Coordinates of C-alpha atoms in Angstrom, one line a residue:
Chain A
X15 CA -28.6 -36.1 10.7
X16 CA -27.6 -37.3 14.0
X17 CA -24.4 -36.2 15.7
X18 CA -23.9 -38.0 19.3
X19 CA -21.0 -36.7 19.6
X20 CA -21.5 -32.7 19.6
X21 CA -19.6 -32.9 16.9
X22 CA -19.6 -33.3 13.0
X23 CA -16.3 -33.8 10.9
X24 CA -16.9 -32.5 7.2
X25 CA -15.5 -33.2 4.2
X26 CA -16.0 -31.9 0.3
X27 CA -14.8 -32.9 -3.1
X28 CA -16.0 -31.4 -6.5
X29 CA -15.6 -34.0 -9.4
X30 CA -15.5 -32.4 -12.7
X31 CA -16.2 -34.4 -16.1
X32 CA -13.1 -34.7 -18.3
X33 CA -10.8 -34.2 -15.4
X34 CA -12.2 -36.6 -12.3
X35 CA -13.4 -38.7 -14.0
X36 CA -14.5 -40.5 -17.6
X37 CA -17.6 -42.0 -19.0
X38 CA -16.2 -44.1 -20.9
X39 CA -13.5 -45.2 -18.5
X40 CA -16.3 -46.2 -15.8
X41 CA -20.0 -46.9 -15.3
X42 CA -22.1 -44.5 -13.5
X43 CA -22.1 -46.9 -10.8
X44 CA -18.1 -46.7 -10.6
X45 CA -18.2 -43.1 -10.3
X46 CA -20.3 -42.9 -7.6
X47 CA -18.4 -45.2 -5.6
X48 CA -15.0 -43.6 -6.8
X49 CA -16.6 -39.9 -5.5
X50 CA -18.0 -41.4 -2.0
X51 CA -15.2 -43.4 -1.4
X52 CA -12.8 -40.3 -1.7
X53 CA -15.1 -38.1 0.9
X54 CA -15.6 -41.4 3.1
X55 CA -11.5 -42.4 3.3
X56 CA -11.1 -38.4 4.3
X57 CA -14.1 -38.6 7.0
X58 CA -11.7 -42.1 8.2
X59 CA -9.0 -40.4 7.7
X60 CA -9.4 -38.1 10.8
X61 CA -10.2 -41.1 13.2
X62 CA -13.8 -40.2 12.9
X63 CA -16.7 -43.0 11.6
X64 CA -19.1 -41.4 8.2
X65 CA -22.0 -41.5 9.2
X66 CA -24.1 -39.9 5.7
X67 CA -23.2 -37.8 2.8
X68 CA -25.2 -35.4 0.3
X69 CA -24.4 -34.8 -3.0
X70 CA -24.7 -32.1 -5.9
X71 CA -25.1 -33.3 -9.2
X72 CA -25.4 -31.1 -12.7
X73 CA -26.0 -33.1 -16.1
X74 CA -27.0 -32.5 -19.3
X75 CA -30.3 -33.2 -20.1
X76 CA -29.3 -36.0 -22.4
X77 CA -27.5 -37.8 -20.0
X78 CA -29.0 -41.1 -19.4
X79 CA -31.5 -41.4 -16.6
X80 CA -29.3 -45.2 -16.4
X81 CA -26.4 -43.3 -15.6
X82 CA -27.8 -41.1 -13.1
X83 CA -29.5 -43.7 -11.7
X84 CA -26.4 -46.0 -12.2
X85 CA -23.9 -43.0 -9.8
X86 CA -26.8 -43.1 -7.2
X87 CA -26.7 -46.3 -6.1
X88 CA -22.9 -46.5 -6.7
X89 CA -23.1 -43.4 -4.4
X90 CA -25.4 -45.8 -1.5
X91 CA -23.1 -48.4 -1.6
X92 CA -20.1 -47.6 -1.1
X93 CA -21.6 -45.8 2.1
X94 CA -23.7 -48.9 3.0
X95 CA -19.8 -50.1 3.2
X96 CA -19.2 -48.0 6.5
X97 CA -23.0 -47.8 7.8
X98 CA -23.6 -44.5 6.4
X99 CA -25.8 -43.5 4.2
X100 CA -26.9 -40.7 1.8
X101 CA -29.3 -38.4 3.1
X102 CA -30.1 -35.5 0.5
X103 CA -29.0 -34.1 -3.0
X104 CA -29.5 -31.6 -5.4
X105 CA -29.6 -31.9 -8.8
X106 CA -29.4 -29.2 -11.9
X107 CA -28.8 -28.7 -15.7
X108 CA -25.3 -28.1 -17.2
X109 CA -23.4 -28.5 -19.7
X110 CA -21.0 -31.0 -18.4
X111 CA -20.9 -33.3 -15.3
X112 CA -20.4 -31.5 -12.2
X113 CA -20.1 -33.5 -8.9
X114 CA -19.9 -32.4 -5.5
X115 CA -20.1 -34.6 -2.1
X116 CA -20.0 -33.5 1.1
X117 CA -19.3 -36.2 3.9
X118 CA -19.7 -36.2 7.5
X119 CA -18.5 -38.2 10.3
X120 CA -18.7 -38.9 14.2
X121 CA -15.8 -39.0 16.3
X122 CA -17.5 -41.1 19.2
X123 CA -15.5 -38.7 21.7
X124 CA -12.1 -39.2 20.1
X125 CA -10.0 -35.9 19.3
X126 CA -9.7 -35.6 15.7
X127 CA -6.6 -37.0 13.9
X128 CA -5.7 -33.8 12.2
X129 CA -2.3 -33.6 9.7
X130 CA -0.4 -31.1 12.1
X131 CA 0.3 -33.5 14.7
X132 CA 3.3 -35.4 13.9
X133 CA 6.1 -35.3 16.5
X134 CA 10.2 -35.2 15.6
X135 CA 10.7 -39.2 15.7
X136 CA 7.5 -40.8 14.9
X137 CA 7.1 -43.8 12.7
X138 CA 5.8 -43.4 9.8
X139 CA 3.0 -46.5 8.7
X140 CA 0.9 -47.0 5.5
X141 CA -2.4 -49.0 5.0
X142 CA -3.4 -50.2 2.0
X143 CA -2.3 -50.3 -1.6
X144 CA -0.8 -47.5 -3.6
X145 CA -0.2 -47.5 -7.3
X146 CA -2.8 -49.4 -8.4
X147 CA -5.2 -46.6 -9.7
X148 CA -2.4 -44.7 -11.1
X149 CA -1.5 -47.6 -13.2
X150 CA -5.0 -48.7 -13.7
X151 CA -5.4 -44.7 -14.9
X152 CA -2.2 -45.0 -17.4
X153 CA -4.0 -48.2 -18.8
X154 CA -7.1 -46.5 -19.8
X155 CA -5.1 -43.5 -21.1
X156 CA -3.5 -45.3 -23.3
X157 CA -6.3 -47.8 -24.5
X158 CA -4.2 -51.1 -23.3
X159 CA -5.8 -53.8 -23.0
X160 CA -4.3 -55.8 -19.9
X161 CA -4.1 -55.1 -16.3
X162 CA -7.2 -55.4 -15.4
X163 CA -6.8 -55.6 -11.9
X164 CA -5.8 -52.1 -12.0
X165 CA -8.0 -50.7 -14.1
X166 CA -10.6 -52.3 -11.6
X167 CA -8.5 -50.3 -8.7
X168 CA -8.9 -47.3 -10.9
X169 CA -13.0 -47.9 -11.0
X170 CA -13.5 -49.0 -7.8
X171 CA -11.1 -47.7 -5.1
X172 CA -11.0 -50.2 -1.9
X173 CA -9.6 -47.7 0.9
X174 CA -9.3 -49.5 4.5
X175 CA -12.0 -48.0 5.8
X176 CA -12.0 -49.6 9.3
X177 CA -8.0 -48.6 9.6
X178 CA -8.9 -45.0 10.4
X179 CA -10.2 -45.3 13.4
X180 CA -7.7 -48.3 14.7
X181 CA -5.2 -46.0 13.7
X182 CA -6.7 -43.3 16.0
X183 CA -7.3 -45.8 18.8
X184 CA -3.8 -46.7 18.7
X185 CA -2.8 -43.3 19.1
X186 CA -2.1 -42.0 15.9
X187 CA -0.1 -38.5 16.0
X188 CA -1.6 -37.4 12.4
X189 CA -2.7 -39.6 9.5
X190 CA -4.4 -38.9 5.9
X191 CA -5.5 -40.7 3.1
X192 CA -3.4 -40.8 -0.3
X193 CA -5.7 -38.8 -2.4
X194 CA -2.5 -36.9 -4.4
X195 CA 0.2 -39.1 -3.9
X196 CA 2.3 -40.6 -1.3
X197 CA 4.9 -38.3 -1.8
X198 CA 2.3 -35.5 -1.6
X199 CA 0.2 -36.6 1.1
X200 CA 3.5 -36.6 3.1
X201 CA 3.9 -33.3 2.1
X202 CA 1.0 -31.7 3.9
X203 CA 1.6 -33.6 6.7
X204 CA 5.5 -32.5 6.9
X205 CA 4.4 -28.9 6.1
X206 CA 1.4 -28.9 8.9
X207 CA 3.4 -30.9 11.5
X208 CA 6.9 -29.0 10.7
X209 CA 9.0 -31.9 10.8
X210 CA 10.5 -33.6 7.4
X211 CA 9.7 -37.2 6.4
X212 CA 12.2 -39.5 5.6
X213 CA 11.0 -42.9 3.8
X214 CA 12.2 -45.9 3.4
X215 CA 12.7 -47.4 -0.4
X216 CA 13.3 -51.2 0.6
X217 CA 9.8 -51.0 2.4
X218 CA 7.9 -50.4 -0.8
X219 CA 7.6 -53.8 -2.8
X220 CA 6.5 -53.0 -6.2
X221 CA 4.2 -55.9 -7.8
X222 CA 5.7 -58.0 -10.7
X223 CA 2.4 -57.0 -12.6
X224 CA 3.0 -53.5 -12.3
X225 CA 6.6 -53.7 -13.0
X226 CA 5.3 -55.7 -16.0
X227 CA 2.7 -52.9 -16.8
X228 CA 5.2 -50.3 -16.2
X229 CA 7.8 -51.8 -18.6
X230 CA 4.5 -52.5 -21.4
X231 CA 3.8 -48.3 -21.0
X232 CA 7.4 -46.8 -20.7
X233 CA 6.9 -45.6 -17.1
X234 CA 8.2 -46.0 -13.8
X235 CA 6.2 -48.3 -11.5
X236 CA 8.0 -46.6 -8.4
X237 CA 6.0 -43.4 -10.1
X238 CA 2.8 -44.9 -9.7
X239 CA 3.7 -46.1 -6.2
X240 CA 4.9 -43.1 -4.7
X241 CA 3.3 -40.7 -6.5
X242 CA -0.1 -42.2 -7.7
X243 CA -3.5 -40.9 -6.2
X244 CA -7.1 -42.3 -6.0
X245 CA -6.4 -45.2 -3.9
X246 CA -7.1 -43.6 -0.5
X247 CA -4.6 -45.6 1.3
X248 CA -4.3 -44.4 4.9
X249 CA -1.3 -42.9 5.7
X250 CA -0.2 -41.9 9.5
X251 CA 2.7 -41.3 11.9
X252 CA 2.6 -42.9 15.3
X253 CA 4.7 -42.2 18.2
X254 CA 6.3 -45.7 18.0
X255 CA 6.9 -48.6 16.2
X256 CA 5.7 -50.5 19.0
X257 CA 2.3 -48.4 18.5
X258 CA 2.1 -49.5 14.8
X259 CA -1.8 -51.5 14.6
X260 CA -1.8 -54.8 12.6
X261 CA -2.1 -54.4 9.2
X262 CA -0.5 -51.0 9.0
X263 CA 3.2 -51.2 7.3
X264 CA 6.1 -48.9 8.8
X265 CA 7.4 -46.6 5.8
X266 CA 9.4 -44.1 7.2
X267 CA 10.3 -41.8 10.0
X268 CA 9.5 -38.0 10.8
X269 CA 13.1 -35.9 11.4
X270 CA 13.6 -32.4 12.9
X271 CA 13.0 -29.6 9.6
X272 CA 15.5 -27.5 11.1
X273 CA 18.4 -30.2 10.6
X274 CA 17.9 -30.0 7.0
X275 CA 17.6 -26.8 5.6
X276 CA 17.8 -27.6 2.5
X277 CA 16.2 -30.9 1.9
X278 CA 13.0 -31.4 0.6
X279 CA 9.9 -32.4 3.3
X280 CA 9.8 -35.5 1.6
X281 CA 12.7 -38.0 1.2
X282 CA 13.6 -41.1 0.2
X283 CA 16.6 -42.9 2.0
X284 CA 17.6 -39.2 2.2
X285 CA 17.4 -38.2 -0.8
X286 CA 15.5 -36.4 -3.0
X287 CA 12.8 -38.4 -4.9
X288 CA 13.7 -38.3 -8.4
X289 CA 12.4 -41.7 -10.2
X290 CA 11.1 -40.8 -13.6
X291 CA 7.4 -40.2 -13.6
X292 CA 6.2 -39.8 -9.9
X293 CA 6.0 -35.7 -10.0
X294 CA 4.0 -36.6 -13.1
X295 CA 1.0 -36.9 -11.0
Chain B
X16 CA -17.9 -28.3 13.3
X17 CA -19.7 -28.1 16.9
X18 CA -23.3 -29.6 17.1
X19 CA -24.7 -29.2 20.6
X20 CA -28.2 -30.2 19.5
X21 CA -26.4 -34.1 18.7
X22 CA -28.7 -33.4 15.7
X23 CA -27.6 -31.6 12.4
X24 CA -30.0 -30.0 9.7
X25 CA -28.7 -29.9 6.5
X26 CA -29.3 -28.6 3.1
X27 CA -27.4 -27.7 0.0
X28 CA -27.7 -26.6 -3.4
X29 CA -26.1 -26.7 -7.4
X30 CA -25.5 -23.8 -9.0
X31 CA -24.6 -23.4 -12.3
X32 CA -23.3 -20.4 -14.4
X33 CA -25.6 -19.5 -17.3
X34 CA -28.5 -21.4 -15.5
X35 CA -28.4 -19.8 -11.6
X36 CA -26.6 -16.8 -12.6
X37 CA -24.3 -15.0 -15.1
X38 CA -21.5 -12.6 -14.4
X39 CA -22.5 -9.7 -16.4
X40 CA -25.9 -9.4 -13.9
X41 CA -23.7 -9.5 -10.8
X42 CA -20.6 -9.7 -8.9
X43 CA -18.7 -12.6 -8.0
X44 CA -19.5 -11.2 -4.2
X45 CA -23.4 -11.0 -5.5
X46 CA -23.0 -14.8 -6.9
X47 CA -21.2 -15.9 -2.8
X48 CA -24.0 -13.8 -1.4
X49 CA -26.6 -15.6 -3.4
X50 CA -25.3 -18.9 -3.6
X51 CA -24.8 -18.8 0.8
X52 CA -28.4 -17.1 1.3
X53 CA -30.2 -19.7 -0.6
X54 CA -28.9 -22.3 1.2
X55 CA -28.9 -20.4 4.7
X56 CA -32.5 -19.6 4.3
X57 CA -33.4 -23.1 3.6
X58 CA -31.9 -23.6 7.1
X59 CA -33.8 -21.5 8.9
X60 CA -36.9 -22.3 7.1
X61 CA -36.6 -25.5 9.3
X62 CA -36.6 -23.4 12.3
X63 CA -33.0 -23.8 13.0
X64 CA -29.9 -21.4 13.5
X65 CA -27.3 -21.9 10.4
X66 CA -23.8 -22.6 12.2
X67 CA -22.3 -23.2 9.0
X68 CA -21.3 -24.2 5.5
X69 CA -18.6 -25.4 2.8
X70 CA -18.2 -24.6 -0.7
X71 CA -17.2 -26.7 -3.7
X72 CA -16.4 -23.9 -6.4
X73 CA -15.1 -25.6 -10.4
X74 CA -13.7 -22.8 -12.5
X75 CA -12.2 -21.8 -15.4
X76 CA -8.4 -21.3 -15.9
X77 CA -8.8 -17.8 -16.9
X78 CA -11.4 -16.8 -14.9
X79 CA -10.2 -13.7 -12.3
X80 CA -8.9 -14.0 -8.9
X81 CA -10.6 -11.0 -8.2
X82 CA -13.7 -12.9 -9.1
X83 CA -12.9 -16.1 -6.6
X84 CA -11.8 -13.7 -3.8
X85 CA -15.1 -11.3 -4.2
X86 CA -17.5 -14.5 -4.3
X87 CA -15.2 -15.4 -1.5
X88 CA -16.1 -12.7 0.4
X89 CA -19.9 -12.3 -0.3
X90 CA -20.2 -15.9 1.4
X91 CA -18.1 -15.2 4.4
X92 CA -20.5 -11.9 4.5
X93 CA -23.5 -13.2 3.8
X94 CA -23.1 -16.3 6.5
X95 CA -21.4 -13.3 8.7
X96 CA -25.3 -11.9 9.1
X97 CA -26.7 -15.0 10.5
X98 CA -23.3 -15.7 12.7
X99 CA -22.2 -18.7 10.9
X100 CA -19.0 -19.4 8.7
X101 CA -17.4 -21.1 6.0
X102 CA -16.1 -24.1 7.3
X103 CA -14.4 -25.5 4.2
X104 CA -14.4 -26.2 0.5
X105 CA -12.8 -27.3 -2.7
X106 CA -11.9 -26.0 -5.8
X107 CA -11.3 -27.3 -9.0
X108 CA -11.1 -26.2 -12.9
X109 CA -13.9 -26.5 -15.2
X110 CA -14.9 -25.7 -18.6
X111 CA -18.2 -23.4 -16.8
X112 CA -18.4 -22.2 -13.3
X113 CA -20.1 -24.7 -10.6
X114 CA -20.7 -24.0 -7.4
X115 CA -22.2 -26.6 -4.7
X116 CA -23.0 -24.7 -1.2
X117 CA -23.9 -27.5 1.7
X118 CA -25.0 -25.8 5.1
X119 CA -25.4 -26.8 8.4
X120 CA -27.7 -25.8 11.3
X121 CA -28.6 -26.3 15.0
X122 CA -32.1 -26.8 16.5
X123 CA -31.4 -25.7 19.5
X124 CA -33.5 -29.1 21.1
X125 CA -36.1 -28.2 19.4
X126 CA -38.4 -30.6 16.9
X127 CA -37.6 -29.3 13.4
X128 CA -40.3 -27.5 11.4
X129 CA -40.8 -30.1 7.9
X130 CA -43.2 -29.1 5.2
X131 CA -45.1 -31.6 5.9
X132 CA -47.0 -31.2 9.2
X133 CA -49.4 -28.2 8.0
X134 CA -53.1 -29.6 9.3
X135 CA -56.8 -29.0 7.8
X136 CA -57.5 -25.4 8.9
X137 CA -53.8 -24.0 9.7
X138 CA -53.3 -20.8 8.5
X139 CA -50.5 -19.8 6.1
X140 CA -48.3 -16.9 6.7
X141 CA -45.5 -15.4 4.9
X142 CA -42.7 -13.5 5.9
X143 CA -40.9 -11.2 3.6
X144 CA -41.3 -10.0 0.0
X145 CA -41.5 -11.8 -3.1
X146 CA -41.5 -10.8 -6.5
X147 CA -38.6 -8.6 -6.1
X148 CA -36.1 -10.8 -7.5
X149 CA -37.7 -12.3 -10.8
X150 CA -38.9 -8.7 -11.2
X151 CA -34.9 -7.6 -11.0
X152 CA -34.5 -11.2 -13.2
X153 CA -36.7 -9.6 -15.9
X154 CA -35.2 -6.3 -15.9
X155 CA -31.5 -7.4 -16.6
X156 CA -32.8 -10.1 -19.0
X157 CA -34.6 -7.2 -21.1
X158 CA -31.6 -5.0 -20.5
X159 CA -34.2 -2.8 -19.3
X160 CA -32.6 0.6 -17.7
X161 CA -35.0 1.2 -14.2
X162 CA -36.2 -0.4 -11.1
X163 CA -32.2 -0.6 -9.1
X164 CA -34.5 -2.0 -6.1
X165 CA -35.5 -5.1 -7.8
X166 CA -32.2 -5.6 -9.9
X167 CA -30.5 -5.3 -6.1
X168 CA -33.2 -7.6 -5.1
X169 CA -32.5 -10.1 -7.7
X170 CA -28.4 -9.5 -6.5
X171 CA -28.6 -9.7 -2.9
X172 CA -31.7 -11.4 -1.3
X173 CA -32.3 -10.7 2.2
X174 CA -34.4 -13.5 3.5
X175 CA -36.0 -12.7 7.1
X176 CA -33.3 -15.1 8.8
X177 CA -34.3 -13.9 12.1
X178 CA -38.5 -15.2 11.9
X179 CA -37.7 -18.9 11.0
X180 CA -36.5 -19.5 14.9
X181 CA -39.2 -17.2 16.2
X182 CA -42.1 -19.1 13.6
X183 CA -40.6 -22.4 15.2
X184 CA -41.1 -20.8 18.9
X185 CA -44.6 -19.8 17.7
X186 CA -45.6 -23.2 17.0
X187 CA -45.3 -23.3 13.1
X188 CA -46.5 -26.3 11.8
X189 CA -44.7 -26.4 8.6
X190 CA -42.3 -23.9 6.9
X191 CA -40.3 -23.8 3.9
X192 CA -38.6 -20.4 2.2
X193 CA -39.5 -19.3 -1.0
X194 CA -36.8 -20.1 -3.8
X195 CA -39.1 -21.6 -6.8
X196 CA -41.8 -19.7 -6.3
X197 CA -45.0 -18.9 -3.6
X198 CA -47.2 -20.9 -5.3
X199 CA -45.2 -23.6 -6.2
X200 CA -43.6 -23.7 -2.8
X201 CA -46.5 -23.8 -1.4
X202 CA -48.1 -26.9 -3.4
X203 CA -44.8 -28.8 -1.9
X204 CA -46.3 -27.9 1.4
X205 CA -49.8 -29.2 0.4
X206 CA -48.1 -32.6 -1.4
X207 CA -46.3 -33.5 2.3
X208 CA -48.6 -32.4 4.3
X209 CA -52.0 -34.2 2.8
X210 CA -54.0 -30.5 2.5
X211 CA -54.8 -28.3 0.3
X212 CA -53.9 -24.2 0.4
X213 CA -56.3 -21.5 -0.2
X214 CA -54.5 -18.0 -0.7
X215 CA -56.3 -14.9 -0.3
X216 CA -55.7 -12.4 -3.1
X217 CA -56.5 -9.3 -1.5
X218 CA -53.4 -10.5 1.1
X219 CA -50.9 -9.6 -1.6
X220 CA -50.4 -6.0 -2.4
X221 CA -48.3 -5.6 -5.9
X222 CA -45.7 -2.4 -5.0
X223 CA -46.6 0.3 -7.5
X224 CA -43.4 0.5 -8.8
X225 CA -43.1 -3.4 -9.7
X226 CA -47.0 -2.5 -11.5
X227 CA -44.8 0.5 -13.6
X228 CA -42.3 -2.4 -14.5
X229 CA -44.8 -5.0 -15.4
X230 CA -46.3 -2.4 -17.9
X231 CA -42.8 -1.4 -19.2
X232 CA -42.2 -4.9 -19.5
X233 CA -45.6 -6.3 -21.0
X234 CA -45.4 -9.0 -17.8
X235 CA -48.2 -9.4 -15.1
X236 CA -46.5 -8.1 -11.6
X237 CA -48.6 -10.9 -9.7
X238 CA -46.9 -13.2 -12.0
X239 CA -43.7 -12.4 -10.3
X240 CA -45.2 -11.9 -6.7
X241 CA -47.2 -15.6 -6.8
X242 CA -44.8 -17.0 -8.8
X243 CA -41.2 -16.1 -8.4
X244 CA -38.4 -17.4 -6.7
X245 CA -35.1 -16.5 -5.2
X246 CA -36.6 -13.4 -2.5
X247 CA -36.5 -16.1 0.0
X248 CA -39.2 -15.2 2.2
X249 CA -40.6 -17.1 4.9
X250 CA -43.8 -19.1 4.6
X251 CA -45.5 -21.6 7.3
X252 CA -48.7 -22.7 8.8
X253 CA -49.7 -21.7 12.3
X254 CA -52.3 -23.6 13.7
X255 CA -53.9 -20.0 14.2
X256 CA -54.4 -16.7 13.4
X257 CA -53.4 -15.9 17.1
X258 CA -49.9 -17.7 17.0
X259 CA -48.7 -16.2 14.1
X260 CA -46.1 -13.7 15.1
X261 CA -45.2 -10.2 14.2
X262 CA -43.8 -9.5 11.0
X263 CA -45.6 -12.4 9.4
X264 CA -48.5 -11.6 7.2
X265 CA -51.6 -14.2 7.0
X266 CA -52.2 -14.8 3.2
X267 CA -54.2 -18.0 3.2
X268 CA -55.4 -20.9 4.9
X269 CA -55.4 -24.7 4.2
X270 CA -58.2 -27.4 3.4
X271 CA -58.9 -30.7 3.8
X272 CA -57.6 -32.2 0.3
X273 CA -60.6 -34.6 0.0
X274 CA -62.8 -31.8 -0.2
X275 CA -61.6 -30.7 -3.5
X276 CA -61.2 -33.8 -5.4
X277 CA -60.2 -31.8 -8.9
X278 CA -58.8 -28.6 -7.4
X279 CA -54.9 -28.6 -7.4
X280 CA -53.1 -28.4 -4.7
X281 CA -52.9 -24.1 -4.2
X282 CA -55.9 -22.1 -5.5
X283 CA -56.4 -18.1 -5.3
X284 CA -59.6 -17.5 -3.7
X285 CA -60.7 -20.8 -4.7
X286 CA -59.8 -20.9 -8.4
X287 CA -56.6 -22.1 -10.0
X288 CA -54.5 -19.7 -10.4
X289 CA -54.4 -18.3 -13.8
X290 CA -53.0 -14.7 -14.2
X291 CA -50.3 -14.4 -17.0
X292 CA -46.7 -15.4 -16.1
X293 CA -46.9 -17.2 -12.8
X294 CA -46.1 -20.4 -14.2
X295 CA -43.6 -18.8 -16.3
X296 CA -41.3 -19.3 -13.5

């Protein structure tokens, strides 16, 4: 593998059957874009450009060789998406599906975005939808049949790949992609950076359809919003608003932890977030 | 990760409990030792010096901390040995345990050594012992009560991680380390390389005491010397007898492939190999 840089940023995710992921809530194909595209928004994630992946891959023997087949080129195109490409594997017996992918990417001389970096005051700025998978997720759990935008979101996660590296060119202080949750995601970044994050509620726009969704399933849209994973939106905080990129919407601000003791690190409008069903992810 | 070469080698590997190993014939720091010397091995069997590796581990609820933090520690002491580290990993819950090891290596700016550049009339040399592990692999799967130098063979392999750089210096013209067996190893170096392998069978001296356990055990010792895997030895071609270096052990030599239109790919002094048990592995 090449590495111009004299440097390699590395990533790794196990998928599990039965917890990832579902056969029969996604082709093979699906879950092979759903498992690169988590490892390839974390490579972006750190301002850095993927540049290949290898995989691990247990199966029962009576697993179709369609499905394997199916994952692997699910696996190649999602990479072919950001010029990378898969470059070895191994592949065993088991008794269920076991995934792994490692990712790696090249910083092209950039310092890493890392999640500690966030300074007292910075804006916080989001890229991409969130939501969409949780809701698409909660479809499939329940066997509804509508929303299938989001149960297509769910499938076949679209994180903004080429947002990372904007993000670090514009001088992004941290940033990650929404993997857990918003909420989470924050989290880490709070906790790393030591600073507390404060968003904004009137800068999340829920979609009609969700809050349609939502009101079909009994749950809180917000929920999915905040909370939700598997999107891999890009989340980062930059020094200014003025240093926001295009395309990137500001969500919040970064306050001093020592001025609230006993807040949590995440906020909304100041307070604690407490909408039904977000800390159900 | 730092990679001053601009290049990266590498490898990685499934492992699955039941199938790769089971708890009751090691300890979880046995399993990390295991799982990172496979995989560090395979590094240096491309002539290049492991800098690193990460870890996807999926687990059962109940299964012991002790357990994680001992297979822990076998891969942070087995990586330790060859002065790399664990650079990562991820951990989830699974119904069995899984465990994906990806490693990384530098060349050093030098060409990598590939199994498939062996030429007509290399010589094949091996470094390190085989048939110590599946000879420890058919002990505790007899429950058999003797041979604690094979079972600790079978538990901790010590591959000669030192002679894959110093093959490479020598001019090795392919190498690969031993994990599925000499023979069969070797016929993957015939395949890439277009040759065939002659090995010589006075070259391979069965240890009396893995002849006493072959008797006990009703198997064929050479079976487990030609044919086992997971010793991890060190085998490559040399373009001669003269450039292979000290420590290495000339065992063969290989043939031009046309010349032996129904042989397969790796004979024993000219004839197929046949002795009981080799291809038992």
């Amino acid at each position: 593998m090449s590495a111009p840089d004299g440097r390699v940023v590395v990533t790794t995710d196990v998928l599990v059957e039965g917890r990832h992921f579902r056969r029969d809530w996604g082709s093979g194909e699906d879950t092979g874009r759903r498992a690169a595209a988590a490892n390839l928004a974390d490579i972006v994630a750190m301002g850095a450009v993927p540049t290949g992946i290898v995989v691990g891959l247990a199966c029962p023997a009576e697993l179709e060789i369609a499905w394997v087949e199916a994952f692997s080129d699910g696996l190649r195109d999602e990479c072919a998406l950001v010029g990378a490409s898969v470059i070895g594997g191994d592949i065993s017996r088991s008794d269920a599906i076991f995934i792994s992918v490692t990712a790696f990417g090249d910083l092209e001389e950039r310092a890493p975005v890392l999640r500690g970096g966030a300074g007292v005051g910075d804006v916080v700025a989001l890229c991409g939808r969130t939501g969409y998978a949780a809701a698409g997720l909660a479809i499939l759990s329940r066997g509804f049949r509508a929303g299938k935008a989001f149960i297509d979101a769910y499938r076949r996660p679209e994180p903004p790949y080429a947002e990372g590296k904007s993000a670090a060119l514009a001088g992004a202080t941290s940033m990650c992609d929404v993997s857990d949750g918003l909420i989470q995601d924050l989290g880490h970044i709070a906790a790393a950076s030591g600073v507390q994050i404060d968003l904004q509620r009137a800068a999340f726009d829920v979609p009609s359809r969700m809050v349609e969704i939502g009101s079909a399933l009994g749950q809180d849209p917000l929920g999915w919003v905040l909370g939700g994973g598997d999107d891999h939106a890009l989340v980062a905080t930059f020094p200014s608003s003025g240093s926001v990129p295009d395309g990137w919407q500001v969500v919040g601000t970064t306050l001093r932890a020592a001025d609230r003791d006993d807040a949590p690190p995440v906020t909304i409008d100041g307070e604690a977030p407490t909408m039904a069903g977000w800390n159900h992810f």
